[in-house]
Coordinates of C-alpha atoms and ligand atoms in Angstrom, one line a residue:
M1 CA 3.4 -3.9 2.5
T2 CA 2.8 -7.5 3.3
G3 CA 5.0 -10.0 5.0
S4 CA 8.7 -9.6 4.8
E5 CA 10.3 -8.6 1.5
S6 CA 13.5 -9.4 -0.2
G7 CA 15.8 -6.3 -0.3
G8 CA 17.7 -6.3 -3.5
R9 CA 18.6 -3.2 -5.4
L10 CA 17.8 -2.6 -9.1
L11 CA 20.8 -3.4 -11.2
A12 CA 20.6 0.1 -12.7
S13 CA 21.8 1.4 -9.3
V14 CA 25.0 -0.6 -9.5
A15 CA 27.8 1.6 -10.5
P16 CA 30.2 -0.1 -12.9
S17 CA 33.5 -0.7 -11.3
R18 CA 36.8 -1.3 -13.1
G19 CA 39.5 -3.6 -12.2
D20 CA 37.4 -6.7 -11.6
G21 CA 40.2 -8.8 -13.0
G22 CA 39.1 -8.6 -16.7
G23 CA 35.8 -9.0 -18.4
E24 CA 33.0 -6.6 -18.5
P25 CA 33.3 -3.6 -16.0
G26 CA 31.2 -4.2 -13.0
L27 CA 30.5 -7.8 -13.9
E28 CA 31.4 -9.0 -10.4
L29 CA 28.8 -6.8 -9.0
I30 CA 26.1 -7.8 -11.3
R31 CA 26.5 -11.5 -11.8
A32 CA 24.7 -14.1 -9.6
K33 CA 27.2 -15.6 -7.3
D34 CA 25.4 -18.2 -5.2
P35 CA 25.6 -21.7 -6.8
V36 CA 22.1 -22.7 -7.6
T37 CA 19.7 -25.4 -8.7
V38 CA 17.0 -24.2 -11.1
V39 CA 13.9 -26.4 -11.4
I40 CA 11.5 -25.6 -14.3
F41 CA 8.0 -26.9 -14.0
G42 CA 6.5 -27.1 -17.6
A43 CA 10.0 -28.0 -18.8
S44 CA 9.0 -28.9 -22.3
G45 CA 6.4 -26.1 -22.7
D46 CA 6.6 -23.2 -25.1
L47 CA 7.8 -20.6 -22.5
A48 CA 10.7 -22.9 -21.4
K49 CA 11.8 -23.4 -25.0
R50 CA 11.3 -19.9 -26.4
K51 CA 12.2 -17.7 -23.4
L52 CA 13.6 -19.5 -20.3
L53 CA 16.3 -21.6 -21.9
P54 CA 17.5 -18.8 -24.3
A55 CA 17.5 -16.4 -21.3
L56 CA 19.8 -18.8 -19.3
Y57 CA 21.9 -19.3 -22.4
H58 CA 22.5 -15.6 -22.8
L59 CA 23.1 -15.1 -19.1
Q60 CA 25.7 -17.8 -19.2
A61 CA 27.4 -16.4 -22.3
A62 CA 27.6 -13.0 -20.6
G63 CA 29.2 -14.5 -17.5
Y64 CA 26.2 -13.6 -15.3
L65 CA 25.4 -17.2 -14.1
P66 CA 27.2 -18.5 -11.0
E67 CA 30.2 -20.7 -11.5
R68 CA 28.2 -23.9 -10.5
Y69 CA 24.6 -24.5 -11.3
A70 CA 22.2 -27.1 -12.6
V71 CA 18.9 -26.8 -14.4
I72 CA 16.3 -29.5 -13.9
G73 CA 13.3 -29.8 -16.2
F74 CA 10.1 -31.2 -14.6
S75 CA 7.2 -32.3 -16.7
R76 CA 4.9 -35.2 -17.3
T77 CA 6.3 -36.8 -20.4
P78 CA 8.9 -39.5 -19.6
M79 CA 12.3 -38.5 -21.0
S80 CA 15.9 -39.2 -20.1
D81 CA 18.4 -36.4 -19.3
A82 CA 20.1 -37.0 -22.7
M83 CA 16.7 -36.7 -24.5
Y84 CA 15.9 -33.5 -22.7
R85 CA 19.3 -32.0 -23.6
E86 CA 18.8 -32.9 -27.2
C87 CA 15.3 -31.4 -27.3
M88 CA 16.5 -28.2 -25.6
H89 CA 19.5 -28.1 -27.9
K90 CA 17.2 -28.1 -30.9
A91 CA 14.9 -25.4 -29.3
L92 CA 17.9 -23.2 -28.4
A93 CA 19.5 -23.5 -31.8
E94 CA 16.3 -22.1 -33.2
Q95 CA 16.1 -19.3 -30.8
I96 CA 19.5 -17.9 -30.5
H97 CA 21.6 -16.0 -33.0
D98 CA 24.2 -18.3 -34.5
G99 CA 22.2 -21.3 -33.2
A100 CA 23.6 -23.6 -35.8
A101 CA 27.0 -23.3 -34.2
L102 CA 25.6 -24.4 -30.7
D103 CA 27.6 -27.3 -29.5
A104 CA 26.1 -30.2 -27.5
G105 CA 29.0 -29.7 -25.0
D106 CA 27.8 -26.1 -24.3
P107 CA 28.0 -25.6 -20.5
L108 CA 24.2 -24.9 -20.3
L109 CA 23.2 -28.0 -22.2
T110 CA 25.5 -30.2 -20.1
S111 CA 24.0 -28.7 -17.0
L112 CA 20.5 -29.8 -17.9
Y113 CA 18.7 -32.7 -16.3
Y114 CA 15.2 -34.0 -16.5
H115 CA 12.7 -35.4 -14.0
A116 CA 9.3 -36.8 -15.1
G117 CA 6.4 -36.5 -12.7
D118 CA 2.9 -35.4 -11.9
A119 CA 2.5 -31.9 -10.6
D120 CA -0.4 -33.0 -8.4
K121 CA 1.3 -36.1 -6.8
L122 CA 3.3 -35.7 -3.7
A123 CA 5.3 -38.9 -4.6
S124 CA 6.6 -37.1 -7.7
F125 CA 8.0 -34.4 -5.5
Q126 CA 9.6 -36.8 -3.1
A127 CA 11.3 -38.5 -6.1
L128 CA 12.3 -35.1 -7.4
K129 CA 13.9 -34.4 -4.0
E130 CA 16.1 -37.4 -4.4
T131 CA 17.0 -36.3 -7.9
I132 CA 17.9 -32.8 -6.8
E133 CA 20.0 -34.0 -3.9
E134 CA 21.9 -36.3 -6.0
I135 CA 22.6 -33.6 -8.6
E136 CA 23.5 -31.2 -5.9
R137 CA 26.0 -33.7 -4.4
E138 CA 27.5 -34.4 -7.8
R139 CA 27.9 -30.7 -8.6
S140 CA 28.8 -29.5 -5.2
L141 CA 25.7 -27.3 -5.0
P142 CA 24.8 -26.0 -1.6
G143 CA 21.0 -26.3 -2.0
N144 CA 20.0 -22.8 -3.1
R145 CA 17.0 -23.4 -5.3
I146 CA 14.8 -21.6 -7.7
F147 CA 11.5 -23.2 -8.7
Y148 CA 10.0 -21.7 -11.9
L149 CA 6.3 -22.4 -12.3
S150 CA 5.8 -22.2 -16.0
V151 CA 2.6 -24.2 -15.9
A152 CA -1.2 -23.6 -16.3
P153 CA -2.5 -21.6 -13.3
E154 CA -4.5 -24.4 -11.9
F155 CA -1.2 -26.1 -10.9
F156 CA 0.3 -23.2 -9.0
T157 CA -1.2 -24.0 -5.6
V158 CA -0.6 -27.7 -5.7
I159 CA 3.0 -27.4 -6.9
V160 CA 3.8 -24.9 -4.1
Q161 CA 2.1 -27.2 -1.5
N162 CA 3.9 -30.2 -2.8
L163 CA 7.3 -28.5 -2.9
V164 CA 6.9 -27.6 0.8
A165 CA 5.4 -30.9 1.8
A166 CA 8.3 -32.8 0.1
G167 CA 10.8 -30.6 2.1
L168 CA 12.2 -29.1 -1.2
V169 CA 11.7 -25.5 0.0
R170 CA 14.0 -24.3 2.9
D171 CA 12.9 -22.0 5.6
K172 CA 13.5 -18.3 4.8
N173 CA 16.1 -18.1 7.5
D174 CA 18.0 -21.1 6.2
P175 CA 21.4 -20.1 4.7
A176 CA 20.5 -22.1 1.6
W177 CA 17.7 -20.0 0.1
S178 CA 14.6 -21.1 -1.9
R179 CA 12.6 -18.9 -4.3
V180 CA 9.5 -19.7 -6.3
I181 CA 8.8 -17.8 -9.5
I182 CA 5.1 -17.8 -10.4
E183 CA 4.0 -17.0 -13.9
K184 CA 0.9 -15.1 -14.8
P185 CA -2.1 -15.2 -14.6
F186 CA -2.0 -14.8 -10.8
G187 CA -5.7 -15.5 -10.3
R188 CA -8.6 -14.7 -12.7
D189 CA -10.5 -12.3 -10.4
L190 CA -10.1 -10.7 -7.0
D191 CA -11.4 -13.7 -5.1
S192 CA -9.3 -16.3 -6.9
A193 CA -6.2 -14.2 -6.7
R194 CA -6.7 -13.8 -2.9
A195 CA -7.3 -17.5 -2.5
L196 CA -4.1 -18.2 -4.5
N197 CA -2.2 -15.7 -2.5
A198 CA -3.5 -17.1 0.8
A199 CA -2.5 -20.6 -0.2
V200 CA 1.0 -19.6 -1.4
T201 CA 1.7 -17.2 1.5
K202 CA 0.6 -19.9 4.0
V203 CA 3.6 -22.1 3.1
L204 CA 6.1 -19.5 1.7
D205 CA 7.4 -16.2 3.0
E206 CA 6.6 -13.2 0.8
S207 CA 10.4 -12.9 0.3
Q208 CA 10.5 -16.3 -1.3
I209 CA 7.8 -15.5 -3.9
Y210 CA 8.6 -13.9 -7.2
R211 CA 5.4 -13.1 -9.2
I212 CA 6.6 -12.4 -12.8
D213 CA 5.3 -9.8 -15.2
H214 CA 7.6 -10.0 -18.1
Y215 CA 6.8 -6.4 -19.1
L216 CA 8.8 -5.2 -16.1
G217 CA 11.9 -6.9 -17.5
K218 CA 11.7 -5.0 -20.8
E219 CA 14.6 -2.6 -21.2
T220 CA 12.3 0.3 -22.3
V221 CA 9.9 -0.3 -19.4
Q222 CA 12.7 -0.1 -16.9
N223 CA 13.8 3.0 -18.7
I224 CA 10.5 4.8 -17.7
L225 CA 11.9 5.1 -14.2
S226 CA 15.4 6.2 -15.4
F227 CA 13.9 8.7 -17.7
R228 CA 11.6 10.2 -15.2
F229 CA 13.8 10.2 -12.2
G230 CA 17.3 10.3 -13.6
N231 CA 16.6 13.7 -15.3
S232 CA 15.3 16.9 -13.9
I233 CA 13.8 18.2 -17.2
F234 CA 10.5 16.4 -17.5
E235 CA 9.6 15.3 -14.0
P236 CA 8.5 18.8 -12.8
L237 CA 6.0 18.8 -15.7
F238 CA 4.6 15.3 -14.9
N239 CA 1.4 16.5 -13.2
Q240 CA -2.1 17.8 -13.7
K241 CA -0.8 21.3 -14.2
Y242 CA 1.0 20.6 -17.4
V243 CA -0.3 17.2 -18.7
D244 CA -3.4 17.1 -20.8
N245 CA -3.7 13.3 -21.1
V246 CA -1.7 10.1 -21.0
Q247 CA -2.3 7.4 -23.5
V248 CA -1.0 3.8 -23.0
T249 CA -1.2 1.6 -26.0
V250 CA -0.2 -2.1 -26.3
A251 CA -1.4 -3.2 -29.8
E252 CA -0.7 -6.5 -31.4
T253 CA -1.3 -7.8 -34.9
L254 CA -1.4 -11.4 -33.8
G255 CA -4.6 -13.2 -33.3
M256 CA -4.9 -16.6 -31.6
E257 CA -2.3 -18.3 -33.7
G258 CA -4.1 -21.6 -33.5
R259 CA -3.3 -23.0 -30.0
R260 CA -4.1 -20.0 -27.9
G261 CA -7.8 -19.6 -28.4
A262 CA -8.8 -22.1 -25.7
Y263 CA -6.9 -20.2 -23.0
Y264 CA -7.7 -16.8 -24.3
D265 CA -11.4 -17.4 -24.4
T266 CA -11.4 -17.9 -20.7
A267 CA -9.4 -14.7 -20.2
G268 CA -9.9 -11.9 -22.6
T269 CA -7.8 -8.8 -23.0
M270 CA -8.7 -7.4 -19.6
R271 CA -7.2 -10.4 -17.7
D272 CA -4.5 -11.2 -20.3
M273 CA -3.0 -7.7 -20.7
V274 CA -4.7 -5.0 -18.6
Q275 CA -4.6 -6.5 -15.1
N276 CA -0.9 -7.1 -15.4
H277 CA 1.2 -5.4 -18.1
M278 CA -1.0 -2.3 -18.7
L279 CA -1.5 -1.5 -15.1
Q280 CA 2.2 -2.0 -14.5
L281 CA 2.9 0.6 -17.2
L282 CA 0.4 2.9 -15.7
C283 CA 2.1 2.6 -12.3
L284 CA 5.5 3.4 -13.7
I285 CA 4.4 6.4 -15.6
A286 CA 2.3 7.8 -12.7
M287 CA 4.1 6.8 -9.6
E288 CA 5.9 9.2 -7.2
P289 CA 9.7 8.9 -7.0
P290 CA 10.7 6.0 -4.8
S291 CA 13.0 6.9 -1.9
A292 CA 15.5 4.4 -3.1
L293 CA 15.9 2.1 -6.1
E294 CA 15.1 -1.0 -4.2
A295 CA 12.2 -3.5 -4.0
R296 CA 10.2 -2.1 -1.2
S297 CA 10.3 1.6 -2.1
I298 CA 9.5 0.9 -5.7
R299 CA 6.7 -1.4 -5.0
D300 CA 5.3 0.9 -2.2
E301 CA 5.0 3.7 -4.8
K302 CA 3.3 1.4 -7.4
V303 CA 0.8 0.3 -4.9
K304 CA -0.1 3.9 -4.1
V305 CA -1.1 4.4 -7.8
L306 CA -3.2 1.3 -7.8
R307 CA -4.9 2.4 -4.6
A308 CA -5.7 5.7 -6.2
L309 CA -7.6 3.9 -9.0
E310 CA -11.0 3.6 -7.4
P311 CA -13.0 0.5 -8.5
L312 CA -15.5 1.6 -11.1
T313 CA -19.3 1.5 -10.4
R314 CA -21.6 -0.1 -13.0
K315 CA -22.4 3.3 -14.4
Q316 CA -18.7 4.3 -14.6
V317 CA -18.0 1.0 -16.4
A318 CA -20.6 1.8 -19.0
V319 CA -19.2 5.3 -19.6
S320 CA -15.4 4.7 -19.2
T321 CA -14.8 1.3 -20.9
V322 CA -15.1 -0.1 -24.4
R323 CA -14.8 -3.7 -25.4
G324 CA -14.1 -5.1 -28.8
Q325 CA -13.8 -8.4 -30.7
Y326 CA -12.4 -8.8 -34.1
G327 CA -14.5 -10.2 -36.9
V328 CA -13.6 -11.8 -40.2
G329 CA -11.3 -9.9 -42.5
E330 CA -8.5 -10.2 -45.0
Q331 CA -4.8 -9.5 -45.4
N332 CA -2.9 -9.5 -48.7
G333 CA -5.9 -11.0 -50.4
Q334 CA -6.1 -13.9 -47.9
G335 CA -9.0 -14.4 -45.6
V336 CA -8.4 -13.9 -42.0
K337 CA -10.5 -15.7 -39.3
G338 CA -12.6 -13.8 -37.0
Y339 CA -12.1 -14.4 -33.2
R340 CA -15.3 -16.6 -33.1
Q341 CA -13.9 -18.8 -35.9
E342 CA -10.5 -19.4 -34.1
E343 CA -9.7 -22.8 -32.8
G344 CA -10.9 -23.3 -29.2
V345 CA -13.2 -20.3 -29.3
G346 CA -17.0 -20.7 -29.1
P347 CA -19.1 -19.4 -32.0
K348 CA -21.0 -17.0 -29.8
S349 CA -18.1 -16.0 -27.6
T350 CA -18.4 -12.6 -26.0
T351 CA -14.8 -12.6 -24.8
E352 CA -13.1 -9.2 -25.6
T353 CA -10.0 -9.1 -27.8
Y354 CA -9.8 -5.3 -27.4
V355 CA -10.2 -3.0 -24.4
A356 CA -10.1 0.8 -24.1
L357 CA -10.4 2.5 -20.8
R358 CA -10.6 6.0 -19.6
L359 CA -9.2 6.1 -16.0
K360 CA -8.7 8.6 -13.3
I361 CA -5.9 8.5 -10.8
D362 CA -7.4 10.2 -7.8
N363 CA -4.3 11.8 -6.2
W364 CA -2.8 15.3 -5.9
R365 CA -0.5 14.9 -8.9
W366 CA -3.0 13.5 -11.4
A367 CA -6.5 14.7 -10.4
G368 CA -8.4 15.5 -13.6
V369 CA -6.0 14.1 -16.1
P370 CA -7.5 11.4 -18.3
F371 CA -5.4 8.2 -18.6
L372 CA -6.4 6.5 -21.8
L373 CA -5.5 2.8 -22.1
R374 CA -6.0 0.5 -25.0
S375 CA -4.9 -2.9 -25.9
G376 CA -6.0 -5.5 -28.4
K377 CA -5.3 -8.4 -30.8
R378 CA -5.4 -8.2 -34.6
L379 CA -4.9 -4.5 -34.7
A380 CA -3.2 -2.5 -37.4
K381 CA 0.2 -2.6 -36.0
R382 CA 2.4 -4.2 -33.3
V383 CA 3.3 -1.2 -31.2
S384 CA 3.5 -0.4 -27.5
E385 CA 4.0 3.1 -26.2
I386 CA 3.1 5.7 -23.6
A387 CA 2.2 9.1 -25.0
V388 CA 2.1 12.0 -22.7
T389 CA 0.4 15.0 -24.2
F390 CA 1.1 18.3 -22.6
K391 CA -1.4 21.2 -22.3
Q392 CA -1.4 23.9 -24.8
P393 CA 0.2 27.2 -23.8
P394 CA -2.2 29.4 -21.7
M395 CA -2.6 32.0 -24.5
R396 CA -3.0 31.2 -28.1
L397 CA -0.5 33.8 -29.2
F398 CA -0.1 32.4 -32.7
R399 CA -3.8 32.0 -33.3
P400 CA -4.2 34.8 -36.0
F401 CA -1.5 33.2 -37.9
D402 CA -2.6 29.7 -37.3
E403 CA -5.8 30.5 -39.1
L404 CA -3.8 31.2 -42.3
D405 CA -3.2 27.5 -42.6
D406 CA -5.3 24.5 -41.7
E407 CA -2.4 22.3 -41.5
V408 CA -1.0 24.3 -38.5
A409 CA -4.0 23.3 -36.4
A410 CA -3.3 19.6 -37.2
A411 CA 0.4 20.0 -36.4
R412 CA -0.6 21.8 -33.2
A413 CA -2.6 18.8 -32.1
N414 CA 0.4 16.7 -32.3
S415 CA 2.9 19.0 -30.7
N416 CA 3.9 19.0 -27.0
L417 CA 3.9 15.3 -27.0
L418 CA 6.4 13.0 -25.3
V419 CA 6.3 9.5 -26.5
L420 CA 8.0 6.6 -24.8
R421 CA 8.2 3.8 -27.3
I422 CA 8.3 0.4 -25.6
Q423 CA 8.4 -1.7 -28.8
P424 CA 9.4 -2.0 -31.6
D425 CA 11.9 0.8 -32.5
E426 CA 12.5 1.4 -28.8
G427 CA 13.2 5.0 -27.9
I428 CA 11.8 8.3 -26.8
S429 CA 10.5 11.2 -29.0
L430 CA 9.5 14.7 -28.2
S431 CA 7.3 16.8 -30.5
F432 CA 7.0 20.5 -30.2
A433 CA 5.9 23.4 -32.2
C434 CA 8.5 25.5 -34.1
K435 CA 8.5 28.4 -36.5
R436 CA 8.6 27.3 -40.1
P437 CA 11.3 29.3 -42.0
G438 CA 9.8 32.1 -44.0
I439 CA 8.3 35.6 -43.8
K440 CA 5.0 34.3 -42.5
V441 CA 4.7 33.4 -38.9
Q442 CA 3.7 29.8 -39.2
L443 CA 4.1 27.0 -36.7
D444 CA 5.0 23.5 -37.5
E445 CA 5.5 20.3 -35.5
V446 CA 9.1 19.0 -35.2
N447 CA 10.5 15.9 -33.4
M448 CA 13.5 15.2 -31.4
D449 CA 14.1 11.4 -31.5
F450 CA 16.2 9.0 -29.5
F451 CA 16.4 5.4 -30.7
Y452 CA 18.0 2.8 -28.5
G453 CA 19.3 1.0 -31.7
R454 CA 21.2 4.1 -32.9
A455 CA 22.4 5.5 -29.6
F456 CA 23.7 2.2 -28.2
Q457 CA 25.5 -0.4 -30.3
Q458 CA 24.8 -3.3 -27.9
R459 CA 22.3 -5.9 -27.6
S460 CA 19.4 -5.3 -25.1
P461 CA 18.8 -8.3 -22.8
E462 CA 15.4 -9.9 -23.2
A463 CA 12.9 -9.4 -20.4
Y464 CA 13.3 -13.0 -19.1
E465 CA 17.0 -12.7 -19.0
R466 CA 16.9 -9.7 -16.8
L467 CA 14.1 -11.2 -14.6
L468 CA 15.8 -14.5 -14.2
L469 CA 19.1 -12.8 -13.2
D470 CA 17.3 -10.7 -10.6
A471 CA 15.6 -13.7 -9.1
L472 CA 19.0 -15.5 -9.0
R473 CA 20.4 -12.4 -7.2
G474 CA 17.4 -12.1 -4.9
D475 CA 16.3 -8.8 -6.2
A476 CA 12.5 -8.6 -6.3
S477 CA 12.2 -5.0 -7.5
L478 CA 10.8 -6.0 -10.9
F479 CA 8.4 -8.7 -9.5
T480 CA 4.9 -7.9 -8.3
R481 CA 4.1 -7.9 -4.6
S482 CA 0.9 -9.5 -3.2
D483 CA -0.7 -6.1 -2.4
E484 CA 0.0 -4.9 -5.9
V485 CA -1.7 -7.9 -7.4
D486 CA -4.6 -7.5 -5.0
C487 CA -5.2 -3.8 -5.9
A488 CA -4.9 -4.5 -9.6
W489 CA -7.5 -7.3 -9.4
R490 CA -9.8 -5.1 -7.2
F491 CA -9.9 -2.6 -10.0
V492 CA -10.2 -5.1 -12.8
S493 CA -12.9 -7.1 -11.1
S494 CA -15.0 -4.0 -10.7
I495 CA -15.0 -3.7 -14.5
H496 CA -15.8 -7.4 -15.0
Q497 CA -18.7 -7.0 -12.6
G498 CA -19.9 -4.0 -14.5
W499 CA -19.7 -5.8 -17.8
A500 CA -21.6 -8.7 -16.3
S501 CA -24.6 -6.4 -15.4
L502 CA -24.6 -4.6 -18.8
P503 CA -26.4 -5.8 -22.0
P504 CA -24.1 -8.3 -23.9
P505 CA -21.8 -6.6 -26.3
Q506 CA -22.6 -6.5 -30.0
F507 CA -19.6 -8.6 -31.2
P508 CA -17.7 -8.7 -33.6
N509 CA -17.3 -4.9 -33.7
Y510 CA -13.9 -4.3 -35.5
Y511 CA -12.1 -5.6 -38.5
P512 CA -8.8 -7.2 -38.2
F513 CA -5.8 -5.0 -38.8
T514 CA -7.6 -1.7 -37.9
D515 CA -7.3 0.6 -34.9
G516 CA -10.2 -1.3 -33.1
P517 CA -13.8 -0.3 -32.6
D518 CA -14.8 3.3 -33.4
E519 CA -16.7 3.3 -30.2
A520 CA -13.4 3.9 -28.4
N521 CA -13.7 7.5 -29.5
R522 CA -16.6 7.8 -27.1
L523 CA -14.1 7.7 -24.2
L524 CA -12.6 11.0 -25.5
E525 CA -15.8 13.0 -25.2
G526 CA -15.3 16.3 -23.3
T527 CA -11.5 16.2 -23.8
E528 CA -9.1 17.7 -26.4
A529 CA -7.5 14.2 -26.7
R530 CA -7.7 11.9 -29.8
W531 CA -6.4 8.4 -30.0
R532 CA -3.1 8.2 -31.8
S533 CA -3.5 6.5 -35.1
L534 CA -1.7 3.1 -35.0
A535 CA -0.4 3.4 -38.5
E536 CA 1.3 6.7 -37.7
M537 CA 2.8 5.5 -34.5
Ligands
BG6_601 C1 1.5 -12.1 -22.7 C2 0.0 -12.3 -23.1 O1 1.5 -12.0 -21.3 O2 1.9 -11.0 -23.4 C3 -0.1 -12.5 -24.7 O3 -0.5 -13.5 -22.5 C4 0.6 -11.3 -25.3 O4 -1.4 -12.5 -25.1 C5 2.0 -11.1 -24.8 O5 0.7 -11.6 -26.7 C6 2.6 -9.8 -25.3 O6 4.0 -9.8 -24.9 P1 5.1 -9.0 -25.8 O7 6.3 -9.1 -25.0 O8 5.1 -9.7 -27.1 O9 4.5 -7.6 -26.0

């Protein structure tokens, strides 16, 4: 645990109360109450338009925003408040359901302001301070502030330093609070992550820093904890005694979509997906129960999982990791660019667009259980899930009968499987063996499925909605702590170092819209596991 830490309890722990004076039951407990000024750096960027503004819009529509607030966009392009409102009106109209009906008088739009400035110039922050104070006076806002850093990572440190130097951030003990939300990537290796952390924690208290990983805001990701620790059925089985292997898949069909190549080529899947989202999923599926549903306990348990992931030696990297890069292909008769042909990507790039890993969690609960992780771009299907395969019964009682039918063996391989589907078709499914009706004793695989969409007739909040509301309420449970980030980078950097010392990969090595390189099967040697086919997932 580092520094002090904001308390905050996960919203899930808030029991709905009735009689709040109308509206949604429990609304008063959940909504953010402190009037606030939100400043978004990178105000006209993609994230602001596609995620942050829509998230604020939905929070407001649901009554979760405080009664008084202002949102100030900060970016380089000169623009008036009116122009910014118009631009965000357009962006919101495209993003939200019923966008065409969005009125220019919408309370969110009329709470928007704009301040043009340079992120690396202190003078811009001194001017921003004047703007903020004026708006706060106008709107009777007490000076609680959230600064959202939705900018390229090279600006993180300078913005935080300038915020503090200009006196925009209050002391952690000041009654008016200040919080800084930092987008990913938090560093590009262990050293740079540590340097960033040192720079940021030099001027801010840990309780003021909210490192965002949007996967933690996804409804189904949060449900991993509810499912594991809100039931007593499965948790006793979640250990090396009963689990054969755990597979975590985050597959995307998207490639670089034009603009992303230049960034991605400096990152690769390991930095872009594994260091943050995949390792977070791993923590949630493998962690011990926290003693309470609050920030410190949850993050303490996640850190223990990350600490149990020993950094890999060069030899282990060669054996336990597989990299891939997509080549040229086609879809519906149309040519599809290979990664090296994408805009912003070098023709000899050795950046990976696919990673598969076989990991060990060296602790009492999981010793000996392979954790198989894979993620990639341009794969056969967009699907994210965690599949827990349980061990076969100790005695193959049905073996003589199984041999009557080859299909049975295949069905068997799929049974005793618990799948937590993160996206799309969010839900949980359990497969088990069952006797097929008939005189013969023949086993078949059957499923029990739960789909969010069918079970609950209500809209799931988007990840950013949930996370923004948590930050407004001062709940850091779903944000990553500095020691978590450090441990994750320690592990990931060991893989990067191993790769750097191995012969360069033979890229490209998989066709677009497939399951990735065949070489990933090498990771399964010596186990009963097989990668789940993306098409069948
Ligand atoms: C981002 C990565 O963090 O997550 C992207 O930078 C990736 O490369 C995205 O596409 C995936 O998020 P989601 O929510 O679409 O699964």
